[in-house]
C-alpha angles and dihedrals in degrees: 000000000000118000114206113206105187113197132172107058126136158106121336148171119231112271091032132129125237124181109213115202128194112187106198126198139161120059092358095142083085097055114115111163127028124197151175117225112174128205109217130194115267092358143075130283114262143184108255096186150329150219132193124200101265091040112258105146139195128195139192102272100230084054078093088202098297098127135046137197130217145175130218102191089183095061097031103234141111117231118207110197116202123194124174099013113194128202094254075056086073108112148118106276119209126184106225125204127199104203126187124178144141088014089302131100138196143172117238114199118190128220095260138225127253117243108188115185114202158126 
């Protein structure tokens, strides 16, 4: 079992930086990839970003390079920086981890954190 803790999240004026944080603990020594999805109000759910072990990363392309993912293996947790944020950026965000382990594999999904864009 993994367990996902999201923090940062928040109010924030357009044009405005959150750093969004997922500790993870448990069997994390069978975590790969780690990714952001986001909820956001009236739409679909979509992967914001993510980040393999060895940190190659992929973002949503109209992202247009506003946020960025990283990975502190020490402290066992996943970082999304988010510059600019925009209204349309207001969502649920959830920490994903693609776990694989003893011939088995499973997806953990945190809680999330609340990012909330507006004036």
């Amino acid at each position: 079992q993994v367990q996902l803790v999201e923090s940062g999240g928040g109010l924030v004026q357009p044009g405005g930086s959150l750093r969004l944080s997922c500790h993870s603990s448990g069997e994390i020594s069978g975590i790969d990839t780690m990714s952001w999805y986001r909820d956001p109000p009236l739409r679909q759910r979509e992967l914001v970003a993510k980040i393999t072990r060895v940190g190659n990363t992929n973002y949503e392309p109209h992202l247009n390079g506003r946020f960025t993912i990283s990975r502190d293996f020490k402290n066992n947790s996943v970082f999304l920086q988010m510059n600019n944020l925009q209204p349309e950026d207001t969502a649920n965000y959830l920490c994903v981890a693609d776990w694989g382990k003893y011939g088995e594999e499973a997806e953990y999904w945190g809680q999330g954190t609340q990012v909330t864009v507006s004036s």
